[in-house]
Amino acid sequence: MRGAKVETPNMFSYLSPEQRVPQDHPLRAIRVIVDRSLAELDSHFQGIYSAFGRPSIPPEHLLRALLLQVFYSIRSERQLMEQLNYNLLFRWFVGLDMDAAVWVPTVFTKNRDRLLDHGTVRMFFHSVLEQARTRDWLSDEHFSVDGTLLEAWASQKSFQPKDPEDRDGDGSDFRGQERSNDTHASVTDPDARLYKKSAGEASRLAYLGHVLMDNRHGLIAEEMVTTADGTAEVDAAVRMVDDLGGTQRITLGADKGYDCREFVQDLRDRKVTPHVARKRKGSAIDGRTTRHAGYAMSIHARRRIESIFGWMKTIGGLRKTRFQGLERVGLHFSLAATAYNILRISRLRVA
């Protein structure tokens, strides 16, 4: 029997967003992890907001909305506000009821920047990571490190001579000119550097994102963003190892780009066993490392770090960053790393 075609909408609905979200929806497991970390950050939120003045957007709502922006690859805050206006799933996750007004995009952006200026994202990252550590999902012995190129939000024609007197026109006619980071800088994003990851690639204005991965479950144990230069990857690896703390010996897997004597010696001085892939000639890795079975295991596990970068670029929106400046790009990278860890932990809870 054909159903009646009734196009007159009901005026009232008696179902809440909580009732409309399926019990087995992946965001439910994610919401549990997020709420637990946000509860731990309550004292931090109390300290960064004044007791007087006009109420701002609740920080819990801000962070949940920013996570949605990463999970669903929403490019701009304007699109995010549009989704929050009619998407009941998004409203439920953020904590908005059916009749709550959605924020103006510029107001949301200003509140976001004010929140992120107080180190909130880094605290959020470590709070989520601590949940994995308490469940013994985070290794304290075996790690891998790598870096990836993050294309800056700046065009090639913005890369102009540092001396304004040497600039000619709008910078669009740069072909045939010799340009380097010593003599030129982007007028759009001065922190970006002209860089290429490997021979044969075109140079691009970019940053470098670095990740220290736990080999047990592929969680991000440490992360950072640096300016792009020839030694940034090995320098960042040493800094992230130092940030781990601890006194016991650990292993660190890495690709052939890290096979240099200074880096390998720095690791050994820090009681870190360098499980670095060997170059064909002039390798700093010798038999005292490669003879152990753990070396081959680390080389195999290291490849999983590429899936982290793949997710952060395709889903997390980091193939070309939408922010300018080293600090802002670093905050975006930290937020994407936090979102990745939340997703991994939610899947480990189900497994």
PDB file of C-alpha atoms in Angstrom, residues 217-322:
ATOM      1  CA  HIS A 217      49.542   0.700  19.337  1.00  0.00           C
ATOM      2  CA  GLY A 218      50.608   3.483  16.976  1.00  0.00           C
ATOM      3  CA  LEU A 219      49.707   6.363  19.313  1.00  0.00           C
ATOM      4  CA  ILE A 220      51.388   9.752  19.012  1.00  0.00           C
ATOM      5  CA  ALA A 221      53.588  10.139  22.095  1.00  0.00           C
ATOM      6  CA  GLU A 222      55.061  13.538  21.146  1.00  0.00           C
ATOM      7  CA  GLU A 223      54.651  15.999  18.291  1.00  0.00           C
ATOM      8  CA  MET A 224      55.927  19.389  17.173  1.00  0.00           C
ATOM      9  CA  VAL A 225      56.169  21.740  14.203  1.00  0.00           C
ATOM     10  CA  THR A 226      59.384  23.491  13.191  1.00  0.00           C
ATOM     11  CA  THR A 227      60.554  25.719  10.402  1.00  0.00           C
ATOM     12  CA  ALA A 228      61.761  23.755   7.396  1.00  0.00           C
ATOM     13  CA  ASP A 229      65.536  23.355   7.125  1.00  0.00           C
ATOM     14  CA  GLY A 230      68.073  20.605   6.556  1.00  0.00           C
ATOM     15  CA  THR A 231      68.629  19.682  10.216  1.00  0.00           C
ATOM     16  CA  ALA A 232      65.098  20.230  11.545  1.00  0.00           C
ATOM     17  CA  GLU A 233      64.137  16.538  11.526  1.00  0.00           C
ATOM     18  CA  VAL A 234      67.082  15.267  13.561  1.00  0.00           C
ATOM     19  CA  ASP A 235      66.934  18.257  15.926  1.00  0.00           C
ATOM     20  CA  ALA A 236      63.214  17.732  16.523  1.00  0.00           C
ATOM     21  CA  ALA A 237      63.755  14.004  17.136  1.00  0.00           C
ATOM     22  CA  VAL A 238      66.273  14.736  19.889  1.00  0.00           C
ATOM     23  CA  ARG A 239      63.965  17.317  21.476  1.00  0.00           C
ATOM     24  CA  MET A 240      60.994  14.941  21.467  1.00  0.00           C
ATOM     25  CA  VAL A 241      63.088  12.164  23.015  1.00  0.00           C
ATOM     26  CA  ASP A 242      64.112  14.595  25.756  1.00  0.00           C
ATOM     27  CA  ASP A 243      60.465  15.554  26.305  1.00  0.00           C
ATOM     28  CA  LEU A 244      59.587  11.923  26.983  1.00  0.00           C
ATOM     29  CA  GLY A 245      61.574  12.016  30.204  1.00  0.00           C
ATOM     30  CA  GLY A 246      62.294   8.811  32.050  1.00  0.00           C
ATOM     31  CA  THR A 247      65.605   7.156  32.813  1.00  0.00           C
ATOM     32  CA  GLN A 248      65.264   3.690  31.275  1.00  0.00           C
ATOM     33  CA  ARG A 249      66.754   2.769  27.914  1.00  0.00           C
ATOM     34  CA  ILE A 250      64.430   3.053  24.917  1.00  0.00           C
ATOM     35  CA  THR A 251      64.648   2.242  21.209  1.00  0.00           C
ATOM     36  CA  LEU A 252      63.967   4.741  18.450  1.00  0.00           C
ATOM     37  CA  GLY A 253      63.160   3.649  14.906  1.00  0.00           C
ATOM     38  CA  ALA A 254      63.711   6.015  11.988  1.00  0.00           C
ATOM     39  CA  ASP A 255      64.260   6.008   8.228  1.00  0.00           C
ATOM     40  CA  LYS A 256      67.533   6.473   6.348  1.00  0.00           C
ATOM     41  CA  GLY A 257      67.301  10.250   6.538  1.00  0.00           C
ATOM     42  CA  TYR A 258      68.259  10.019  10.212  1.00  0.00           C
ATOM     43  CA  ASP A 259      71.332   7.881   9.555  1.00  0.00           C
ATOM     44  CA  CYS A 260      74.035  10.403  10.427  1.00  0.00           C
ATOM     45  CA  ARG A 261      76.809  10.027  12.991  1.00  0.00           C
ATOM     46  CA  GLU A 262      75.984  13.111  15.061  1.00  0.00           C
ATOM     47  CA  PHE A 263      72.353  12.076  15.532  1.00  0.00           C
ATOM     48  CA  VAL A 264      73.192   8.453  16.313  1.00  0.00           C
ATOM     49  CA  GLN A 265      75.776   9.539  18.882  1.00  0.00           C
ATOM     50  CA  ASP A 266      73.315  11.987  20.466  1.00  0.00           C
ATOM     51  CA  LEU A 267      70.856   9.134  20.932  1.00  0.00           C
ATOM     52  CA  ARG A 268      73.443   6.828  22.475  1.00  0.00           C
ATOM     53  CA  ASP A 269      74.503   9.586  24.875  1.00  0.00           C
ATOM     54  CA  ARG A 270      70.858   9.729  26.000  1.00  0.00           C
ATOM     55  CA  LYS A 271      70.622   5.954  26.533  1.00  0.00           C
ATOM     56  CA  VAL A 272      68.531   5.556  23.386  1.00  0.00           C
ATOM     57  CA  THR A 273      69.214   2.615  21.079  1.00  0.00           C
ATOM     58  CA  PRO A 274      69.154   3.971  17.495  1.00  0.00           C
ATOM     59  CA  HIS A 275      67.092   1.583  15.374  1.00  0.00           C
ATOM     60  CA  VAL A 276      67.717   3.666  12.253  1.00  0.00           C
ATOM     61  CA  ALA A 277      67.471   2.212   8.754  1.00  0.00           C
ATOM     62  CA  ARG A 278      70.959   1.921   7.279  1.00  0.00           C
ATOM     63  CA  LYS A 279      72.182   3.805   4.253  1.00  0.00           C
ATOM     64  CA  ARG A 280      74.041   1.775   1.639  1.00  0.00           C
ATOM     65  CA  LYS A 281      77.267   3.686   2.152  1.00  0.00           C
ATOM     66  CA  GLY A 282      78.691   5.456   5.169  1.00  0.00           C
ATOM     67  CA  SER A 283      76.105   4.230   7.655  1.00  0.00           C
ATOM     68  CA  ALA A 284      76.504   5.114  11.333  1.00  0.00           C
ATOM     69  CA  ILE A 285      74.619   1.957  12.366  1.00  0.00           C
ATOM     70  CA  ASP A 286      76.852  -1.053  12.929  1.00  0.00           C
ATOM     71  CA  GLY A 287      76.539  -4.680  13.945  1.00  0.00           C
ATOM     72  CA  ARG A 288      76.134  -4.012  17.661  1.00  0.00           C
ATOM     73  CA  THR A 289      72.658  -2.671  16.806  1.00  0.00           C
ATOM     74  CA  THR A 290      71.581  -4.684  13.760  1.00  0.00           C
ATOM     75  CA  ARG A 291      72.463  -8.097  15.252  1.00  0.00           C
ATOM     76  CA  HIS A 292      69.521  -7.949  17.660  1.00  0.00           C
ATOM     77  CA  ALA A 293      66.061  -9.166  16.595  1.00  0.00           C
ATOM     78  CA  GLY A 294      64.530  -5.979  18.002  1.00  0.00           C
ATOM     79  CA  TYR A 295      66.202  -3.932  15.273  1.00  0.00           C
ATOM     80  CA  ALA A 296      64.238  -5.663  12.493  1.00  0.00           C
ATOM     81  CA  MET A 297      61.046  -5.356  14.540  1.00  0.00           C
ATOM     82  CA  SER A 298      61.555  -1.604  14.947  1.00  0.00           C
ATOM     83  CA  ILE A 299      62.247  -1.132  11.229  1.00  0.00           C
ATOM     84  CA  HIS A 300      59.005  -2.958  10.455  1.00  0.00           C
ATOM     85  CA  ALA A 301      56.930  -1.054  13.046  1.00  0.00           C
ATOM     86  CA  ARG A 302      58.325   2.312  11.932  1.00  0.00           C
ATOM     87  CA  ARG A 303      56.306   2.198   8.714  1.00  0.00           C
ATOM     88  CA  ARG A 304      53.081   2.688  10.658  1.00  0.00           C
ATOM     89  CA  ILE A 305      54.024   6.295  11.239  1.00  0.00           C
ATOM     90  CA  GLU A 306      53.256   7.017   7.589  1.00  0.00           C
ATOM     91  CA  SER A 307      49.590   6.185   8.227  1.00  0.00           C
ATOM     92  CA  ILE A 308      49.537   8.898  10.904  1.00  0.00           C
ATOM     93  CA  PHE A 309      50.760  11.509   8.441  1.00  0.00           C
ATOM     94  CA  GLY A 310      48.347  10.211   5.831  1.00  0.00           C
ATOM     95  CA  TRP A 311      45.387  10.609   8.193  1.00  0.00           C
ATOM     96  CA  MET A 312      46.466  14.044   9.393  1.00  0.00           C
ATOM     97  CA  LYS A 313      46.811  15.304   5.834  1.00  0.00           C
ATOM     98  CA  THR A 314      43.747  13.758   4.195  1.00  0.00           C
ATOM     99  CA  ILE A 315      41.299  13.870   7.124  1.00  0.00           C
ATOM    100  CA  GLY A 316      42.885  16.389   9.483  1.00  0.00           C
ATOM    101  CA  GLY A 317      43.324  19.057   6.808  1.00  0.00           C
ATOM    102  CA  LEU A 318      47.091  19.428   7.125  1.00  0.00           C
ATOM    103  CA  ARG A 319      48.064  18.845   3.509  1.00  0.00           C
ATOM    104  CA  LYS A 320      47.977  22.626   3.214  1.00  0.00           C
ATOM    105  CA  THR A 321      47.625  24.424   6.517  1.00  0.00           C
ATOM    106  CA  ARG A 322      44.974  27.134   6.850  1.00  0.00           C
TER     107      ARG A 322
END
